């Protein structure tokens, strides 16, 4: 009897535990869904706030007004970052974040990322260094946007918590199995560091090392928690090694798919024959560049200052009766700077044949002309990216006899063509004749915002429909002569929503004329499957709110006829 009683108790408590677990899981899902829908609700009015501020900024303002709007813009943008963080966090938590699988150029992504992060670093006079020596493959498969998000968080923190010294991004790609690479990436800083007790709390949501840090540096404590979840989603992990006062090193790894389109990244220059001089006072920068150039086969010599560079160059000439093929000079060095050193080298009979490449930390208008006048053959802003190095080396190739007929670098062209595409500005575009846009949007403020954004890129023929039924009606009221060219379709609208009206258009309810009209969705959802939902409903493309003017412009370039003009 006693034994039976015991078992009944156990069964009962197991049942209770199971129930409690289910309740807790339900509560967790409900919490995530609540967060997701809240952040969605907030994004809609944010579109109005940011859009209107953008428009105000372009009107006639005095300095004080301009300043106030800039402050409001930056606050609105911080709020948006926070909302995006919360949305991301709740999405991953609810298992609703879907990764994209795209082919992309990993070195290119890291280079572009470093170029955008460097502004923040240089404002604090910190050196940002990118080391991609150990990435030999050009193309991988994964989610470039999410990878960039991880980098933005970790590198952003590294810069934020460093007031002196440098931040190094060190990436390597190693074979994982026949289908995957493993990307390992270290972000090392020389900043304030994190104590062991504090490290234990990192990577948890809403956790910051201490309240005083928050007051001084700002932030929400969500960044690292998101990074951890993103890494896990990509079958990797993130960890930290740090010492208070000495700096931190965050390391993360993710798996990336192998692509058939990949090829080895090597410059199309006979690197074995090249003797290169590197002049920089920053040791890490020298090491990284040296490793990369040596990895490609060149012989590299280092100098820590302008004076040392002159001595080494002379000694090299005395021994070999020729000078270095190419020299990379840092502009900002104590004592003799890069420009002065360049002048000395060009004034020296023995050394003036050296090709000179300038590396600058600060870019100013007129730099190109200034350096060209000094006799430099090329320049690039630090950190040195693969693209910069290839461009610099191709300068040598242009001269080399054997290399005259060398075919252009595949990679250089590839990166260049990518850059050229994104660089088109609104004033370089003349839209085709008779473009008419139908804007389907129920929110009054957002109607004005979208309309004004379109007007700014010279698209003024815009009609508005406040719901799906009006969309169909508007389309039916037009003729072949007054035909709409594209529909910008808000997804959430009363009466008939964007999905339903897109389906109606595709099935011919708005006439044969419009069965194939391009429809671009505009949605504040940004949730998993949203894009698919739009495509399934027959829409062709997708922009998430708040709408950014440059994204709208870039999407419209895909769908509207235009001609490039010289600006
Ligand atoms: P936040 O948005 O507050 O920066 P994170 O999750 O990104 O949130 O970081 C949490 C905390 O971890 C930060 O507030 C900071 O105290 C600490 N931390 C993160 N990265 C570094 C770093 N590179 N150096 C020193 N402290 C750091």
XYZ file of C-alpha atoms and ligand atoms in Angstrom:
594
model
C 0.000 0.000 0.000
C 2.810 2.323 1.050
C 4.704 1.649 -2.187
C 1.648 2.235 -4.300
C 1.097 5.574 -2.615
C 4.693 6.589 -3.428
C 4.317 5.844 -7.119
C 1.037 7.737 -7.342
C 2.756 10.747 -5.869
C 5.569 10.514 -8.332
C 3.260 10.162 -11.281
C 1.284 13.143 -10.039
C 4.374 15.299 -9.633
C 5.683 14.271 -13.052
C 2.345 15.283 -14.537
C 2.518 18.595 -12.729
C 6.036 19.162 -14.009
C 5.009 18.413 -17.587
C 2.113 20.824 -17.272
C 4.336 23.511 -15.814
C 6.803 22.991 -18.664
C 4.084 23.341 -21.290
C 2.788 26.473 -19.571
C 6.270 27.963 -19.421
C 6.862 27.208 -23.094
C 3.534 28.738 -24.017
C 4.354 31.811 -21.971
C 7.707 32.106 -23.708
C 6.120 31.860 -27.156
C 3.452 34.373 -26.145
C 6.180 36.748 -24.943
C 8.080 36.463 -28.217
C 4.969 36.947 -30.271
C 4.038 39.957 -28.208
C 7.485 41.477 -28.721
C 7.328 40.771 -32.434
C 3.924 42.334 -32.893
C 4.832 45.330 -30.698
C 7.927 46.076 -32.695
C 5.906 45.760 -35.874
C 3.338 48.242 -34.572
C 6.131 50.663 -33.701
C 7.826 50.402 -37.105
C 4.773 51.764 -38.908
C 4.714 55.198 -37.232
C 8.532 55.234 -37.297
C 8.251 55.264 -41.062
C 6.338 58.516 -40.747
C 8.734 60.064 -38.243
C 11.915 59.230 -40.159
C 10.421 60.013 -43.537
C 9.189 63.439 -42.448
C 12.508 64.278 -40.804
C 14.277 63.281 -43.995
C 12.086 65.634 -45.972
C 12.532 68.474 -43.491
C 16.282 68.072 -43.691
C 16.118 68.786 -47.386
C 14.187 72.017 -47.030
C 15.523 75.506 -46.345
C 16.739 75.515 -42.758
C 18.936 77.707 -40.656
C 21.856 76.141 -38.797
C 20.007 75.810 -35.498
C 17.000 74.102 -37.126
C 19.284 71.798 -39.065
C 21.051 70.841 -35.873
C 17.764 70.081 -34.091
C 16.562 67.910 -36.937
C 19.853 66.057 -37.002
C 19.472 65.322 -33.304
C 15.879 64.145 -33.840
C 17.043 61.977 -36.781
C 19.780 60.373 -34.766
C 17.371 59.682 -31.869
C 14.844 58.205 -34.268
C 17.548 56.029 -35.780
C 18.651 54.799 -32.346
C 15.058 53.965 -31.545
C 14.805 52.055 -34.795
C 17.990 50.112 -34.058
C 16.545 49.211 -30.688
C 13.271 48.088 -32.226
C 15.120 46.063 -34.838
C 17.180 44.440 -32.092
C 14.056 43.536 -30.133
C 12.388 42.237 -33.270
C 15.420 40.131 -34.153
C 15.714 38.850 -30.659
C 12.081 37.819 -30.419
C 12.224 36.287 -33.875
C 15.125 34.039 -32.996
C 13.552 33.246 -29.649
C 10.316 32.153 -31.281
C 12.253 30.180 -33.915
C 10.951 32.517 -36.590
C 14.156 33.870 -38.015
C 14.926 32.404 -41.379
C 18.388 32.633 -42.859
C 19.011 33.396 -46.485
C 21.268 31.187 -48.579
C 22.965 33.350 -51.142
C 26.240 33.159 -52.991
C 28.428 36.060 -51.948
C 32.008 37.233 -52.035
C 33.255 36.858 -48.459
C 36.389 38.959 -48.876
C 34.331 41.644 -50.579
C 31.808 41.631 -47.738
C 34.520 41.941 -45.087
C 36.231 44.709 -47.073
C 33.008 46.670 -47.548
C 32.125 46.204 -43.917
C 35.543 47.420 -42.745
C 35.283 50.442 -45.020
C 32.000 51.425 -43.413
C 33.166 50.777 -39.826
C 36.360 52.753 -40.292
C 34.587 56.105 -40.073
C 33.544 55.337 -36.496
C 37.092 54.187 -35.673
C 38.814 57.173 -37.207
C 36.532 59.572 -35.365
C 38.091 58.121 -32.216
C 41.583 57.994 -33.754
C 41.704 54.218 -33.514
C 43.324 52.120 -36.202
C 41.013 49.509 -37.773
C 42.837 46.611 -39.396
C 41.389 43.872 -41.564
C 43.214 40.573 -42.009
C 41.726 38.247 -44.613
C 44.986 36.513 -45.520
C 43.540 33.148 -44.541
C 40.542 33.389 -46.845
C 41.479 32.029 -50.234
C 38.023 31.296 -51.614
C 36.163 34.048 -53.400
C 32.575 32.836 -53.207
C 30.689 31.146 -50.346
C 27.035 30.479 -49.571
C 25.250 31.926 -46.560
C 23.382 34.913 -45.215
C 25.546 37.966 -45.865
C 23.118 40.345 -44.123
C 23.163 38.387 -40.884
C 26.918 37.893 -41.050
C 27.294 41.620 -41.387
C 24.982 42.080 -38.402
C 27.274 39.920 -36.250
C 30.287 41.949 -37.368
C 28.479 45.248 -36.844
C 27.741 44.307 -33.243
C 31.159 42.936 -32.325
C 33.243 45.515 -34.166
C 30.886 48.298 -33.019
C 31.449 47.238 -29.393
C 35.209 46.926 -29.909
C 35.396 50.491 -31.201
C 32.968 51.777 -28.580
C 34.958 50.362 -25.665
C 38.411 51.328 -26.986
C 39.761 54.821 -26.619
C 43.333 54.239 -27.642
C 45.068 51.749 -29.914
C 43.569 49.474 -32.514
C 40.818 47.060 -33.474
C 41.803 44.039 -35.552
C 39.372 41.918 -37.555
C 41.034 38.616 -38.342
C 39.154 36.075 -40.454
C 40.007 32.622 -41.745
C 38.133 30.027 -43.736
C 38.876 26.356 -43.124
C 37.493 23.177 -44.583
C 34.694 21.723 -42.425
C 33.451 18.890 -44.649
C 32.731 18.300 -48.308
C 29.837 20.803 -48.281
C 30.870 23.434 -45.759
C 33.599 25.883 -44.788
C 34.016 27.099 -41.251
C 34.569 30.832 -40.964
C 36.519 31.744 -37.834
C 36.688 35.394 -36.985
C 38.448 37.209 -34.142
C 37.746 40.800 -33.223
C 40.576 42.028 -31.014
C 40.608 45.393 -29.309
C 42.941 47.255 -26.980
C 40.084 48.738 -24.944
C 38.758 48.659 -21.389
C 38.424 44.847 -21.242
C 35.951 42.787 -19.229
C 36.599 41.151 -15.833
C 36.001 37.377 -15.403
C 32.861 37.871 -13.255
C 31.484 40.214 -15.844
C 32.313 37.841 -18.682
C 30.023 35.231 -17.142
C 27.066 37.558 -17.679
C 27.796 38.392 -21.291
C 25.686 36.957 -24.115
C 22.564 37.085 -21.944
C 19.744 39.322 -23.049
C 19.528 42.791 -21.533
C 22.752 42.261 -19.612
C 25.363 44.915 -19.420
C 28.544 44.705 -17.482
C 27.455 47.354 -15.017
C 25.101 50.263 -14.849
C 27.868 52.845 -15.016
C 29.045 51.405 -18.343
C 25.562 51.953 -19.721
C 25.525 55.525 -18.561
C 28.863 56.231 -20.174
C 28.562 54.251 -23.411
C 24.824 53.728 -23.944
C 23.433 50.543 -25.495
C 20.758 48.040 -24.613
C 22.660 44.888 -23.738
C 20.894 43.024 -26.534
C 23.696 43.029 -29.085
C 25.723 40.089 -27.818
C 22.636 38.000 -27.069
C 21.601 38.399 -30.703
C 25.120 37.652 -31.927
C 25.107 34.428 -29.931
C 21.763 33.345 -31.330
C 22.755 34.210 -34.903
C 25.983 32.227 -34.560
C 24.063 29.239 -33.213
C 21.617 29.467 -36.094
C 24.582 29.318 -38.463
C 25.922 26.239 -36.654
C 28.645 28.113 -34.861
C 29.376 29.823 -31.577
C 30.809 32.935 -30.005
C 33.183 33.353 -27.061
C 35.388 35.938 -25.429
C 38.845 36.150 -23.899
C 39.484 39.359 -22.054
C 41.405 41.034 -19.284
C 40.157 44.162 -17.579
C 42.202 47.123 -18.729
C 44.039 45.160 -21.426
C 41.427 44.656 -24.120
C 39.115 41.937 -25.375
C 39.076 39.345 -28.112
C 35.671 38.141 -29.256
C 35.790 35.044 -31.457
C 32.939 33.644 -33.470
C 32.581 30.842 -35.962
C 29.829 30.017 -38.454
C 29.430 27.433 -41.191
C 29.238 28.668 -44.768
C 28.324 26.554 -47.783
C 30.812 25.786 -50.538
C 29.959 27.211 -53.926
C 30.697 25.771 -57.336
C 31.265 29.318 -58.508
C 34.188 29.775 -56.139
C 37.771 30.244 -57.235
C 41.043 30.932 -55.508
C 41.770 34.570 -54.866
C 45.200 35.340 -56.275
C 46.250 38.460 -58.118
C 47.013 38.021 -61.802
C 50.497 39.430 -61.341
C 53.712 37.460 -61.112
C 53.978 37.892 -57.379
C 57.120 35.742 -57.004
C 59.057 38.391 -58.874
C 57.859 41.306 -56.745
C 59.884 42.975 -54.015
C 57.692 45.152 -51.886
C 58.471 47.710 -49.196
C 55.912 48.337 -46.451
C 56.210 51.490 -44.390
C 53.927 51.908 -41.381
C 54.477 52.746 -37.721
C 51.636 50.422 -36.690
C 53.044 46.945 -36.123
C 49.798 45.005 -36.562
C 49.094 46.729 -39.826
C 52.554 45.832 -41.128
C 52.190 42.226 -40.019
C 48.809 41.798 -41.655
C 49.808 43.341 -44.976
C 53.092 41.456 -45.013
C 51.354 38.150 -44.365
C 48.870 38.776 -47.174
C 51.470 39.825 -49.748
C 53.822 36.983 -48.796
C 50.928 34.540 -48.952
C 50.503 35.586 -52.584
C 54.208 34.998 -53.176
C 55.889 38.406 -52.931
C 59.032 39.239 -50.945
C 58.205 41.877 -48.380
C 60.487 44.272 -46.482
C 59.292 46.348 -43.541
C 60.133 49.809 -42.271
C 58.709 51.459 -39.161
C 59.340 55.054 -40.145
C 60.182 57.310 -43.059
C 63.869 57.476 -42.087
C 64.124 53.696 -41.797
C 62.396 53.345 -45.193
C 65.023 55.561 -46.842
C 67.888 53.605 -45.268
C 66.436 50.227 -46.241
C 65.714 51.374 -49.804
C 69.262 52.676 -50.280
C 70.774 49.486 -48.852
C 68.560 47.400 -51.134
C 69.669 49.419 -54.144
C 73.358 49.134 -53.240
C 73.049 45.376 -53.062
C 70.800 44.656 -56.055
C 71.407 47.659 -58.301
C 67.660 48.112 -58.598
C 64.980 49.485 -56.322
C 61.885 47.921 -54.797
C 59.110 47.331 -57.344
C 56.479 48.907 -55.182
C 56.162 50.602 -51.793
C 53.087 50.950 -49.602
C 53.435 54.066 -47.463
C 51.312 54.989 -44.471
C 50.395 58.681 -44.503
C 50.082 59.308 -40.755
C 53.456 58.527 -39.191
C 55.302 60.417 -36.477
C 58.334 62.336 -37.736
C 58.397 62.044 -41.509
C 54.905 61.373 -42.857
C 54.081 59.367 -45.987
C 53.843 62.397 -48.255
C 57.273 63.692 -47.195
C 58.775 60.233 -47.592
C 57.277 60.024 -51.076
C 58.920 63.330 -51.984
C 62.297 62.082 -50.740
C 61.985 58.839 -52.700
C 60.999 60.628 -55.912
C 63.886 63.075 -55.518
C 66.408 60.223 -55.238
C 67.931 59.066 -58.548
C 68.254 55.478 -57.323
C 64.804 55.197 -55.883
C 62.520 57.240 -58.079
C 61.428 54.262 -60.192
C 59.640 52.724 -57.224
C 55.876 52.613 -57.627
C 54.309 54.363 -54.656
C 50.979 53.591 -53.060
C 49.661 55.784 -50.268
C 47.577 54.397 -47.410
C 45.634 57.077 -45.539
C 43.524 56.968 -42.411
C 41.643 60.143 -43.166
C 40.262 60.861 -46.581
C 39.963 64.417 -47.736
C 38.623 65.922 -50.899
C 41.467 66.564 -53.281
C 43.631 63.760 -51.869
C 43.916 62.042 -55.242
C 45.292 65.141 -56.917
C 47.599 65.942 -54.036
C 49.166 62.464 -54.018
C 49.356 62.297 -57.816
C 51.281 65.584 -57.811
C 53.750 64.099 -55.352
C 54.371 61.229 -57.768
C 52.242 58.525 -56.157
C 50.715 55.873 -58.434
C 47.745 55.050 -56.281
C 46.145 55.528 -52.912
C 43.513 53.938 -50.763
C 41.960 54.616 -47.396
C 42.824 52.164 -44.627
C 42.029 49.428 -43.826
C 43.533 47.788 -46.891
C 40.949 45.543 -48.542
C 41.534 42.852 -51.144
C 40.191 45.217 -53.755
C 42.682 47.928 -52.753
C 45.613 45.526 -52.873
C 44.609 44.111 -56.253
C 44.217 47.605 -57.667
C 47.628 48.572 -56.269
C 49.320 45.478 -57.688
C 47.714 45.940 -61.079
C 49.518 49.274 -61.263
C 52.786 47.355 -61.242
C 51.405 44.921 -63.774
C 50.587 47.743 -66.160
C 54.280 48.420 -66.446
C 55.755 44.942 -66.394
C 56.722 43.694 -69.886
C 55.639 40.116 -69.342
C 52.409 41.233 -67.774
C 51.296 43.592 -70.495
C 49.000 41.039 -72.066
C 47.829 39.555 -68.797
C 44.085 39.223 -68.832
C 42.276 41.524 -66.406
C 41.775 40.190 -62.909
C 38.529 38.359 -62.616
C 38.171 39.360 -59.023
C 38.995 42.989 -59.518
C 36.369 43.198 -62.196
C 33.877 41.314 -60.144
C 34.254 43.635 -57.190
C 34.380 46.693 -59.406
C 31.194 45.792 -61.199
C 29.430 45.249 -57.895
C 30.575 48.641 -56.719
C 29.560 50.387 -59.910
C 26.036 49.060 -59.664
C 25.375 50.368 -56.215
C 26.989 53.699 -56.933
C 24.337 55.070 -59.294
C 22.879 58.305 -57.892
C 19.407 59.743 -58.608
C 20.867 62.655 -60.576
C 22.642 60.189 -62.885
C 19.363 58.660 -63.971
C 16.809 59.808 -66.537
C 13.597 57.834 -66.132
C 11.781 56.493 -69.172
C 8.864 58.402 -70.686
C 5.408 58.294 -69.121
C 6.137 56.416 -65.912
C 3.055 56.277 -63.678
C 3.129 54.836 -60.217
C 0.207 53.549 -58.203
C 0.889 53.837 -54.493
C -1.333 51.645 -52.330
C -1.091 52.828 -48.726
C -3.805 53.478 -46.153
C -1.820 55.558 -43.680
C -2.044 59.264 -44.494
C 1.384 60.172 -43.156
C 3.047 57.304 -44.954
C 1.321 58.336 -48.185
C 2.946 61.760 -47.943
C 6.310 60.266 -47.038
C 6.352 57.840 -49.950
C 5.070 60.443 -52.372
C 7.733 62.943 -51.332
C 10.486 60.337 -51.529
C 9.377 59.537 -55.067
C 9.257 63.220 -55.973
C 12.831 63.602 -54.754
C 14.019 61.043 -57.249
C 12.005 62.772 -59.968
C 9.061 60.399 -60.026
C 6.111 62.756 -59.782
C 3.339 60.933 -61.541
C 1.948 59.105 -58.524
C -1.658 58.174 -57.733
C -2.776 56.942 -54.357
C -5.105 54.094 -53.442
C -6.050 53.688 -49.791
C -6.930 49.998 -49.958
C -6.980 46.986 -52.258
C -10.366 47.759 -53.705
C -9.215 51.209 -54.724
C -6.186 49.612 -56.369
C -8.388 47.478 -58.595
C -10.677 50.425 -59.280
C -7.764 52.698 -60.234
C -6.323 50.092 -62.562
C -9.681 49.473 -64.228
C -10.079 53.218 -64.828
C -6.942 53.471 -66.942
C -6.348 52.761 -70.615
C -3.317 51.524 -72.505
C -2.259 55.187 -72.898
C -2.578 56.042 -69.211
C -1.282 52.705 -67.984
C 0.528 52.405 -64.626
C 4.119 51.214 -64.763
C 4.487 49.813 -61.266
C 2.474 49.350 -58.062
C 3.957 50.040 -54.627
C 1.786 47.937 -52.373
C 1.407 48.240 -48.619
C 0.568 44.809 -47.226
C -1.649 45.776 -44.296
C -4.652 47.758 -45.505
C -8.312 47.777 -44.465
C -11.058 46.252 -46.673
C -8.768 44.385 -49.050
C -5.122 43.967 -48.047
C -2.033 43.964 -50.249
C -1.856 40.188 -50.609
C -5.453 39.837 -51.669
C -5.320 42.686 -54.147
C -2.083 41.355 -55.685
C -3.776 38.007 -56.207
C -6.734 39.803 -57.775
C -4.450 41.711 -60.154
C -2.602 38.552 -61.164
C -5.823 36.682 -61.819
C -6.956 39.393 -64.210
C -9.568 41.117 -62.031
C -7.981 44.470 -62.898
C -7.883 43.670 -66.593
C -5.545 41.776 -68.925
C -3.370 44.894 -69.175
C -2.188 44.506 -65.615
C -1.747 40.786 -65.171
C 2.048 41.208 -65.274
C 2.556 44.697 -63.846
C 5.498 44.819 -61.402
C 4.241 44.956 -57.804
C 6.644 45.937 -55.051
C 5.490 45.148 -51.511
C 6.073 47.611 -48.688
C 5.638 46.040 -45.306
C 6.397 46.819 -41.696
C 6.480 43.159 -40.799
C 9.995 42.001 -41.594
C 9.040 38.675 -40.052
C 9.903 35.229 -41.181
C 8.117 34.146 -44.318
C 6.937 37.700 -45.073
C 8.949 37.867 -48.215
C 7.644 34.467 -49.291
C 4.108 35.504 -48.444
C 4.457 38.530 -50.730
C 5.953 36.470 -53.547
C 3.289 33.800 -53.162
C 0.605 36.456 -53.470
C 2.131 37.349 -56.833
C 4.213 40.373 -55.877
C 7.639 40.722 -57.478
C 9.757 42.493 -54.923
C 9.810 43.629 -51.325
C 10.865 46.687 -49.317
C 10.594 46.762 -45.539
C 9.443 49.791 -43.589
C 10.614 52.282 -42.538
C 11.423 52.861 -46.169
C 14.893 54.196 -46.831
C 15.123 56.564 -49.798
C 18.226 54.832 -51.179
C 16.608 51.387 -50.968
C 13.464 52.618 -52.710
C 15.591 54.165 -55.464
C 17.673 51.038 -55.880
C 14.566 48.779 -56.067
C 12.895 51.047 -58.605
C 15.995 50.898 -60.800
C 15.267 47.181 -61.076
C 11.710 47.655 -62.243
C 11.489 50.925 -64.138
C 13.031 51.886 -67.460
C 15.836 54.452 -67.196
C 18.917 55.778 -68.930
C 22.190 56.672 -67.265
C 23.232 60.268 -67.748
C 26.508 62.035 -67.105
C 26.197 64.175 -63.990
P 25.246 46.977 -25.756
O 24.183 47.265 -26.745
O 24.930 47.530 -24.398
O 26.610 47.292 -26.204
P 26.042 44.203 -25.903
O 25.265 42.969 -25.637
O 26.592 44.389 -27.255
O 25.098 45.407 -25.529
O 27.199 44.289 -24.847
C 26.938 44.046 -23.468
C 28.027 44.629 -22.593
O 29.228 43.906 -22.748
C 28.387 46.068 -22.923
O 27.515 46.990 -22.338
C 29.798 46.155 -22.355
O 29.735 46.419 -20.974
C 30.357 44.758 -22.556
N 31.209 44.675 -23.771
C 30.858 44.186 -24.974
N 31.887 44.242 -25.855
C 32.927 44.780 -25.184
C 34.296 45.091 -25.530
N 34.787 44.856 -26.763
N 35.073 45.647 -24.572
C 34.577 45.874 -23.320
N 33.318 45.608 -22.951
C 32.499 45.064 -23.844
